[in-house]
Coordinates of C-alpha atoms and ligand atoms in Angstrom, one line a residue:
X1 CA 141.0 126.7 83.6
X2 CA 137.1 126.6 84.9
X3 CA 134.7 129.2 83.9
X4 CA 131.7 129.2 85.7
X5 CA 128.9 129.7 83.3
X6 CA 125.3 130.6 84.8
X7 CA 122.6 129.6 82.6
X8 CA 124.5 127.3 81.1
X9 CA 122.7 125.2 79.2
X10 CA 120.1 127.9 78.0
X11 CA 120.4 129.0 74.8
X12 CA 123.1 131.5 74.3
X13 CA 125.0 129.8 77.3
X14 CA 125.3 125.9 75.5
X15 CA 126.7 127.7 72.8
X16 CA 129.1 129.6 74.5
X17 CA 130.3 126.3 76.2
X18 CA 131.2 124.8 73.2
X19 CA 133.1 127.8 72.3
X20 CA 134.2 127.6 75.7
X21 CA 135.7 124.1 75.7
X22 CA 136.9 124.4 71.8
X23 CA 139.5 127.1 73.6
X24 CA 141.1 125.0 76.0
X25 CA 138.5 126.0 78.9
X26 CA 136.3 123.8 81.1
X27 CA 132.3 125.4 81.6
X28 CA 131.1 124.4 84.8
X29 CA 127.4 125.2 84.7
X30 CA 125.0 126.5 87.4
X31 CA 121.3 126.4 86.4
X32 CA 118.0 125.9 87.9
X33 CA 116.3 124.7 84.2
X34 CA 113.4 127.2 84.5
X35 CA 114.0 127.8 81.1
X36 CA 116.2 125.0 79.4
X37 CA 116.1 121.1 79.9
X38 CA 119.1 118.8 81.5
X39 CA 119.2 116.9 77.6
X40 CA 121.3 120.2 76.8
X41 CA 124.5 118.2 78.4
X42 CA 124.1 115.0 76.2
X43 CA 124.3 117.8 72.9
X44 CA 127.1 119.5 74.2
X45 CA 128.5 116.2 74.9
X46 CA 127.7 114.8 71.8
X47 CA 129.6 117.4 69.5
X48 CA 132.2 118.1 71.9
X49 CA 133.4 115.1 73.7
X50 CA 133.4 116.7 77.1
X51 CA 130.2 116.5 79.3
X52 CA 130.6 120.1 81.2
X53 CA 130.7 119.9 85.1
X54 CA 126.7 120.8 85.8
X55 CA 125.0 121.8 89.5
X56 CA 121.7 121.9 89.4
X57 CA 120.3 124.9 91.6
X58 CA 119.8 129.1 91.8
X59 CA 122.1 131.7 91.5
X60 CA 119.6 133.2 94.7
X61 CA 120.7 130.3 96.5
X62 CA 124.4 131.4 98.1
X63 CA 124.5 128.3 99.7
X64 CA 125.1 126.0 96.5
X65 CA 127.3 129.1 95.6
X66 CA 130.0 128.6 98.0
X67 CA 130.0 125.0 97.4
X68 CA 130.9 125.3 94.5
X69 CA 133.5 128.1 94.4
X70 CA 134.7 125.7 97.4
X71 CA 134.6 122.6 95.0
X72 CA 136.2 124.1 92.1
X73 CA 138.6 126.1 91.3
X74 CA 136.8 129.3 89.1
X75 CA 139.1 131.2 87.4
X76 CA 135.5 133.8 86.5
X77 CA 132.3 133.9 86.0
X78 CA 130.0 134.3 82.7
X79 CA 127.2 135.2 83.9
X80 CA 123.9 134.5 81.6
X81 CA 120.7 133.4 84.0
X82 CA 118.3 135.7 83.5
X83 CA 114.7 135.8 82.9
X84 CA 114.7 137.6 79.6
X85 CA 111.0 137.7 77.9
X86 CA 110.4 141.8 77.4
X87 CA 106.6 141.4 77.1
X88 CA 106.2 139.1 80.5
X89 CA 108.5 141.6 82.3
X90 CA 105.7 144.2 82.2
X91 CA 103.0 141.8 83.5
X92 CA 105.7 139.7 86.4
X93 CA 107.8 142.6 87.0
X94 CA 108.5 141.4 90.8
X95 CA 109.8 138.3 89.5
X96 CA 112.2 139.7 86.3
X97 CA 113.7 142.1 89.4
X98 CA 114.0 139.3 92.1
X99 CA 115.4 136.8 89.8
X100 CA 118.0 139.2 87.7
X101 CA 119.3 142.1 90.2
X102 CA 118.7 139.7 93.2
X103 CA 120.1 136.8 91.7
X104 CA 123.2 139.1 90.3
X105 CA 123.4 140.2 94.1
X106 CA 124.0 136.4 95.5
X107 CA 126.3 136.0 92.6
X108 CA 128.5 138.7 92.7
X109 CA 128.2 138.0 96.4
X110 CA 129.2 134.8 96.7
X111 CA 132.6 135.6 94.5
X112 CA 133.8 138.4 96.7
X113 CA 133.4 135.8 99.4
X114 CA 135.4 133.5 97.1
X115 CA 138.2 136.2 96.1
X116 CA 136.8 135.9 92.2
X117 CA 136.8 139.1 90.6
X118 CA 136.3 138.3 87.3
X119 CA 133.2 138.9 85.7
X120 CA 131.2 138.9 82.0
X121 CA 127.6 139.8 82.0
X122 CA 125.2 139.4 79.1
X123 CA 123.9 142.6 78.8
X124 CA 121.4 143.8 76.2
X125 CA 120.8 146.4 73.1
X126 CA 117.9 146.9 75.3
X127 CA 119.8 149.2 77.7
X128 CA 120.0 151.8 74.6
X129 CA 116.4 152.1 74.9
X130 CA 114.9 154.1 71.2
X131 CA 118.6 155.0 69.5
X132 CA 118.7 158.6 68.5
X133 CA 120.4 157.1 65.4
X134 CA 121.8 154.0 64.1
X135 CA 124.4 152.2 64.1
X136 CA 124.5 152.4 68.5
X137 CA 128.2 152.8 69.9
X138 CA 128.8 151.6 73.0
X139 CA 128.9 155.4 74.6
X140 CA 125.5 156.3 73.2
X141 CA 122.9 157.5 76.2
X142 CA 121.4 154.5 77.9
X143 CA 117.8 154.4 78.9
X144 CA 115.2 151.8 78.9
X145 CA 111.4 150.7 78.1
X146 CA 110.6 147.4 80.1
X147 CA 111.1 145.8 83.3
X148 CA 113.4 143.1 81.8
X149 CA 115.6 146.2 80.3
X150 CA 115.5 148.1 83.9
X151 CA 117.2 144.9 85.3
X152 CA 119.7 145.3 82.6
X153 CA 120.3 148.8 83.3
X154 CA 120.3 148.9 86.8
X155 CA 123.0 145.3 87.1
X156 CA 125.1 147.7 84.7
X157 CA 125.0 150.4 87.1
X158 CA 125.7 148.0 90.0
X159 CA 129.1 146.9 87.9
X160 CA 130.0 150.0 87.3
X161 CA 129.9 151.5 91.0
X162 CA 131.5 147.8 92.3
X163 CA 134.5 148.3 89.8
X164 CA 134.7 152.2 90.6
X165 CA 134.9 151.0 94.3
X166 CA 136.7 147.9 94.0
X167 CA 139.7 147.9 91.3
X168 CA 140.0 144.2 91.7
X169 CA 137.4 143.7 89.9
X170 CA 137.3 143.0 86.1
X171 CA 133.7 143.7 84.9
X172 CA 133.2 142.9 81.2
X173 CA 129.8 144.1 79.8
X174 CA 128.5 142.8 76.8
X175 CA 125.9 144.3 74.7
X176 CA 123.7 141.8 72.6
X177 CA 121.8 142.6 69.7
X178 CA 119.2 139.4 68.4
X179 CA 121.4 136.5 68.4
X180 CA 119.6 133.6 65.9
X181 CA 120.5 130.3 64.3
X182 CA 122.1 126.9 66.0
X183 CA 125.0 124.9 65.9
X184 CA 125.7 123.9 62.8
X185 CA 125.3 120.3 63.2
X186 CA 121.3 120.9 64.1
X187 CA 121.8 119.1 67.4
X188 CA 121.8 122.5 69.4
X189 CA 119.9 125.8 69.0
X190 CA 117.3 128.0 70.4
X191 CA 114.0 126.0 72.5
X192 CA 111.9 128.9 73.7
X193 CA 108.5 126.9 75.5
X194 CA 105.4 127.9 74.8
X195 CA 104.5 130.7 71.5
X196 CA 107.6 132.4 70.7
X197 CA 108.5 135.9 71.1
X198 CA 111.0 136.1 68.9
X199 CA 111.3 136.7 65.4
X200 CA 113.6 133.3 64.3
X201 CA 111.6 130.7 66.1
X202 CA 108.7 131.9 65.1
X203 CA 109.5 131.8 61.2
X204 CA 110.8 128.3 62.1
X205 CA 107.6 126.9 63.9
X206 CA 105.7 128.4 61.3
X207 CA 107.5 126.8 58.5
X208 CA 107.7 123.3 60.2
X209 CA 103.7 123.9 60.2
X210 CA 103.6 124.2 64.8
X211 CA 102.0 127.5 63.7
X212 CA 99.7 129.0 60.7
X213 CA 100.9 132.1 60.5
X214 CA 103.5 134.6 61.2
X215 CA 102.1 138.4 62.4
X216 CA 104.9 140.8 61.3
X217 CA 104.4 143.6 64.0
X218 CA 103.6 147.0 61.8
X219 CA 104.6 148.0 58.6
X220 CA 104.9 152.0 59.2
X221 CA 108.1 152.2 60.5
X222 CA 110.2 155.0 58.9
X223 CA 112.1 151.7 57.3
X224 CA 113.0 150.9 53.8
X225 CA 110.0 149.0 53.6
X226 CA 108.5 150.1 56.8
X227 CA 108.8 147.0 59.0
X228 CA 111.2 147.1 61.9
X229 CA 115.5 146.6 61.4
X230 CA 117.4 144.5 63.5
X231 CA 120.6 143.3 64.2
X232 CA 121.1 139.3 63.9
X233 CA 123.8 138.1 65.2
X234 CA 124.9 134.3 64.3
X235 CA 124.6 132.8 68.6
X236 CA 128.2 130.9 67.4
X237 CA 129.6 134.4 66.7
X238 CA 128.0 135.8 69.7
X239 CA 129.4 132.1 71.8
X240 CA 133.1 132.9 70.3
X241 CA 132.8 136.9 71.1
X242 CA 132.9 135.5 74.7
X243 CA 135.9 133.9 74.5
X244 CA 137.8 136.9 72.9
X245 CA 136.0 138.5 75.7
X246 CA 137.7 136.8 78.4
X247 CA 140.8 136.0 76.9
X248 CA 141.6 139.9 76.3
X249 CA 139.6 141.1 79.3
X250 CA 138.7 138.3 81.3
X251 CA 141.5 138.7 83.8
X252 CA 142.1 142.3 83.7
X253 CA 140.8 144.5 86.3
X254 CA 138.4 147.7 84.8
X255 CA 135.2 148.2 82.9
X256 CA 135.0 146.4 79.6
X257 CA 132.1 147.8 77.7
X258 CA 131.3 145.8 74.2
X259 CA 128.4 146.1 71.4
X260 CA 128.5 142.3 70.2
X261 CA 126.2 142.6 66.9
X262 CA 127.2 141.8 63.1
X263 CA 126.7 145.2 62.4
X264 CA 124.0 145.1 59.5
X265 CA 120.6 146.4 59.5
X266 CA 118.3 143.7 58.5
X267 CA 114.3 143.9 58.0
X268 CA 111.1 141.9 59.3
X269 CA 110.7 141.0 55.7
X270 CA 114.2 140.8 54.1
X271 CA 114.4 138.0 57.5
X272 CA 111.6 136.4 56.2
X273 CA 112.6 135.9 52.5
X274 CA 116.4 135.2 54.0
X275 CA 115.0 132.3 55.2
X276 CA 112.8 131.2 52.1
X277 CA 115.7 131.2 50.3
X278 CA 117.7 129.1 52.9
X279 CA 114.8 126.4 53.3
X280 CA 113.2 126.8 50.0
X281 CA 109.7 127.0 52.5
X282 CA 107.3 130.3 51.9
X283 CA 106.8 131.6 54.9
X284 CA 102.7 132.6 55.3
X285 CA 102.7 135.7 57.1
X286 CA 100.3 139.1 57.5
X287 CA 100.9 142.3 58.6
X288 CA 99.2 143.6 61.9
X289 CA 99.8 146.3 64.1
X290 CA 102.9 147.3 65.7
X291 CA 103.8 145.7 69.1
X292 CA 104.5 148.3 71.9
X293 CA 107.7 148.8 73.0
X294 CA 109.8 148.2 69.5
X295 CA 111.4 150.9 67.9
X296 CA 111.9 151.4 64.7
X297 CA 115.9 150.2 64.1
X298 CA 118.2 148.8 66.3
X299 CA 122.1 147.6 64.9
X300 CA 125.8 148.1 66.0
X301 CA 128.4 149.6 65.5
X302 CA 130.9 146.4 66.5
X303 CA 134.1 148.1 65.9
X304 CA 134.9 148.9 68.7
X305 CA 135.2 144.8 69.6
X306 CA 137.0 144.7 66.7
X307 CA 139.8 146.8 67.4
X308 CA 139.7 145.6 70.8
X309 CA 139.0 141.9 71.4
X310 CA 139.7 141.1 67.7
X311 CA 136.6 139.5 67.4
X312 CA 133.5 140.2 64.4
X313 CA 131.0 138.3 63.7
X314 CA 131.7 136.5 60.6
X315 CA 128.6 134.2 59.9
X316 CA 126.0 135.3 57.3
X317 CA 122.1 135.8 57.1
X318 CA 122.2 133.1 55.0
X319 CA 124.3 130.5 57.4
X320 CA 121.8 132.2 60.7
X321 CA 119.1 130.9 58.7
X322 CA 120.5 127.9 57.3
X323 CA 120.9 126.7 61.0
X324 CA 118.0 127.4 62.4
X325 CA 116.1 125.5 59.8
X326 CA 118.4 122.4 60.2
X327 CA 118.2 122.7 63.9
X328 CA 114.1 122.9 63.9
X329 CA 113.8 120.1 61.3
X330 CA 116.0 118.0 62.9
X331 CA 114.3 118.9 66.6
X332 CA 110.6 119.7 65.7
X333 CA 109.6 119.7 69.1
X334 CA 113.1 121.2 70.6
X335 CA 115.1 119.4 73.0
X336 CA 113.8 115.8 75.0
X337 CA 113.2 117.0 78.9
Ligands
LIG1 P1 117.7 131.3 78.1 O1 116.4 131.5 78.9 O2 117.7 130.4 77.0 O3 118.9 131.0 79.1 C1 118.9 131.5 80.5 C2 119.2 130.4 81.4 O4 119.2 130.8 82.7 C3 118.1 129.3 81.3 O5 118.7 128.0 81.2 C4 117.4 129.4 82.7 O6 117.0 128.1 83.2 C5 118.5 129.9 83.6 N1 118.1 130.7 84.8 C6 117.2 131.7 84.8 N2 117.1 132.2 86.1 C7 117.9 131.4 86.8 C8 118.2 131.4 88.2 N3 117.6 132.3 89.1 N4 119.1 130.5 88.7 C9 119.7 129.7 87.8 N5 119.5 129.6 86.5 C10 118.6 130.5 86.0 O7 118.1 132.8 77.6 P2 119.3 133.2 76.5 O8 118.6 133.7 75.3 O9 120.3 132.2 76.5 O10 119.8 134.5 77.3 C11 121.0 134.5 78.1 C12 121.3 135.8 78.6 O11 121.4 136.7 77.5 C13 120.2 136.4 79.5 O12 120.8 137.2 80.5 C14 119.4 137.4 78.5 O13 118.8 138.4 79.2 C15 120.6 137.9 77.7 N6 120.2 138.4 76.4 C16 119.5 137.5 75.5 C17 119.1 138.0 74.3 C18 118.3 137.1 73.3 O14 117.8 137.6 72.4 N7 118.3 135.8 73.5 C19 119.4 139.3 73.9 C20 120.2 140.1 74.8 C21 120.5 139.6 76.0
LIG2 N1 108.5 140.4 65.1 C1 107.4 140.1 64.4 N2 106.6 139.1 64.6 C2 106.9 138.2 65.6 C3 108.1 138.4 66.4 C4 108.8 139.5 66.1 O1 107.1 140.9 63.4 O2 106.2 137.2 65.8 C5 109.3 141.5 64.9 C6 109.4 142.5 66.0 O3 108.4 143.4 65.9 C7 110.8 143.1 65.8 C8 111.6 142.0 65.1 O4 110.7 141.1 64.6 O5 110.6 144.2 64.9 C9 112.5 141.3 66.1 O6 111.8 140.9 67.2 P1 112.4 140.0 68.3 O7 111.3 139.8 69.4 O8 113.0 138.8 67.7 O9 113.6 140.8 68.9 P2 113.6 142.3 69.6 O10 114.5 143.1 68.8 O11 112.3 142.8 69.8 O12 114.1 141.9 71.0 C10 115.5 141.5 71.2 C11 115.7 140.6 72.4 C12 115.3 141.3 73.7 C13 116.0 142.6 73.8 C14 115.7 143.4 72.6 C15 116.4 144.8 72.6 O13 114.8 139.5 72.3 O14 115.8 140.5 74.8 O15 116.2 142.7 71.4 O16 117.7 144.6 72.6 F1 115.5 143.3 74.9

C-alpha cells in the first residue's frame, strides 16, 4: 500500500516514513526542499533498507500532482508541507496563506480528481489559541494568534465543510503539541536553518557551542516556576501516532479529530535541566522578556487517542532528550545538502 506523504523528508515527515515503512506501507514523498535537504532519503535509507519513492516539486503545482496520482497507486494522503515558523508568519503572512491553504487547495484538488478521499493533516495545538485551562481536549473552543495558526484553522474548517459535503471523504485531523528528539540512531532528527525558534534545537546548538546562550522567554508566567509549560512529544511517538491514525481511520469516511501529545506539563527550565542530565552539558542560559504570542501552558489531554487509535506516546523526557543530543553531536551542522 502507498501513502503519499507531503513534506516528506522534513522533519516530522522522515520520521513518520520510517514508521511508515516499519508497518508494511510504502511513503512516496512530494517535496519542494524549501525547508529540508534531498540527503534525508540516504538516512531513511540507511536505517530502513527502503529508499522511499521521492518527486521533487510543489503541492501548488497540480500538474506534478496528477502525475503522480496517475503513476502510483495512493491508497491516501499524509499531508505535512507547510510553512510552519509562528514568528515569520506575522512578518510573510502572504506567503504562510499562499503556501498552506493554497497549497492544501491543489492538494485536496488534485485527489478528488484522482478519486482519493483519504486524508491526515498535521494540524497544530496552535488552533486552541490561549487554553481556558489545561490539559486541552479535542472539543475545547478553537481560536488563534498568528498567521501560521489562521492557516491551521481555516484548512480545519475547509475539512470539515468538504467532509460535511462529501461523505466520501475520510478527513483525519491531528493536533500536535511540540514534538522534539530524533531517531534513535542519531542519523535523523530535527535541521531547522538559520537561529532556531524552537526550544530543543536551541538547547542543542547551544550545548554543542553554535550558540552562547540560551534566552528563556519570561519568567512571570503564573507557572510553578513562572516560565512557560509545554507539551513534548517524542517526533517517533508522534511518527507511530500516524500510523494508528491511518490504520483505524485512514480508510474510513468522517471527521477524525486527535490531540497527539504525551500528556505532561513540562517547564522552560525543568527542559533545560532534562537535558543536562541527559548530556551531562550545563546549559548557559538568562532569562529575558516574554515573547509575544506564548501563553502561559499548553498540554493534552491524549485520551481520547488512546481509547480510540490505541496509540500513547510512550517515550520519556529523558529518551526526547537523549536523542536529540546524539542526533546534534553526531550531525553538528545538521544534514549534508
Ligand atoms: P518541516 O519544515 O521540517 O517540514 C515541512 C516540509 O514541507 C519541508 O520539507 C518543506 O520543504 C516542505 N514544504 C513546505 N512547503 C511546501 C510546498 N509548497 N510544496 C512541497 N513541499 C513543501 O516542518 P515539520 O516540523 O516537519 O512540520 C510538519 C507539519 O507539522 C507542518 O504542517 C507543521 O505546520 C506541522 N506542525 C509542526 C509542529 C512542530 O513543532 N514542528 C507542531 C505542530 C504542527
Ligand atoms: N523558548 C525559550 N527560548 C527559546 C525558544 C523557546 O524560552 O529560544 C520557550 C518559549 O517561550 C516557549 C517554550 O520555550 O515557552 C517552547 O517554545 P517553542 O518555540 O519550542 O514551541 P511553542 O510551544 O512556542 O510552539 C510550538 C510549535 C508551533 C505551534 C505552537 C502552538 O513550534 O508550530 O507550538 O502549538 F504553533
Amino acid at each position: 500500500m502507498k501513502i503519499l506523504v507531503t513534506g516528506g523528508t522534513g522533519y516530522i515527515g522522515s520520521h513518520t516514513c520510517l514508521a511508515l515503512i516499519a508497518a508494511g506501507i510504502e511513503p512516496v514523498i512530494l517535496d519542494n526542499l524549501c525547508n529540508s535537504k534531498l540527503s534525508v532519503l540516504n538516512r531513511i535509507e540507511e536505517i530502513s533498507g527502503k529508499r522511499p519513492l521521492f518527486y521533487q516539486g510543489d503541492i501548488r503545482d497540480s500538474v506534478i500532482l496528477d502525475r503522480i496520482f496517475q503513476e502510483q497507486s495512493i491508497a491516501g494522503v499524509i499531508h505535512f508541507a507547510a510553512l510552519k515558523a509562528v514568528g515569520e508568519s506575522t512578518q510573510k503572512p502572504f506567503e504562510y496563506y499562499e503556501n498552506n491553504i493554497a497549497g492544501t487547495l491543489s492538494l485536496l484538488g488534485a485527489m478528488r480528481r484522482a478519486g482519493c478521499f483519504h486524508f491526515i493533516f498535521s494540524s497544530s495545538a496552535t488552533v486552541y489559541g490561549d487554553p481556558h485551562a489545561v490539559p486541552i481536549t479535542e472539543d475545547f473552543p478553537r481560536s488563534t494568534m498568528s498567521p501560521y495558526g489562521q492557516t491551521k484553522l481555516m484548512i480545519e474548517q475547509m475539512l470539515e465543510d468538504m467532509q460535511t459535503a462529501d461523505p466520501r471523504w475520510s478527513m483525519t485531523l491531528l493536533r500536535y503539541f511540540n514534538p522534539i528528539g530524533a531517531h534513535a540512531s542519531g542519523k535523523m532528527g530535527e535541521d531547522p536553518q538559520g537561529i532556531p525558534n524552537n526550544l530543543m534545537p536551541y538547547i542543542t546548538q547551544v550545548a554543542i557551542g553554535r550558540r552562547d546562550c540560551l534566552n528563556i522567554f519570561g519568567n512571570d508566567y503564573p507557572t510553578n516556576d513562572g516560565t512557560c509549560v509545554r507539551d513534548y512529544i517524542h517526533v517517533m511517538d508522534l511518527a507511530e501516532g500516524h500510523v494508528k491514525a491511518w490504520q483505524v481511520c485512514g480508510e474510513k469516511a468522517g471527521l477524525h479529530i486527535y490531540n497527539l501529545g504525551a500528556g505532561q506539563g513540562v517547564s522552560v527550565l525543568e527542559m533545560v535541566r532534562a537535558f543536562a542530565r541527559a548530556s551531562g552539558m550545563e546549559i548557559n542560559y538568562k532569562l529575558v522578556d516574554r515573547r509575544p504570542g506564548d501563553v502561559a501552558e499548553c498540554w493534552a489531554d491524549p485520551a481520547k487517542a488512546q481509547r480510540e487509535l490505541g496509540w500513547k506516546a510512550t517515550r520519556t523526557l529523558d529518551d526526547m532528550t537523549r536523542d536529540s543530543w546524539l542526533w546534534q553531536q553526531t550531525n553538528p551542522n545538521g544534514y549534508e545538502a
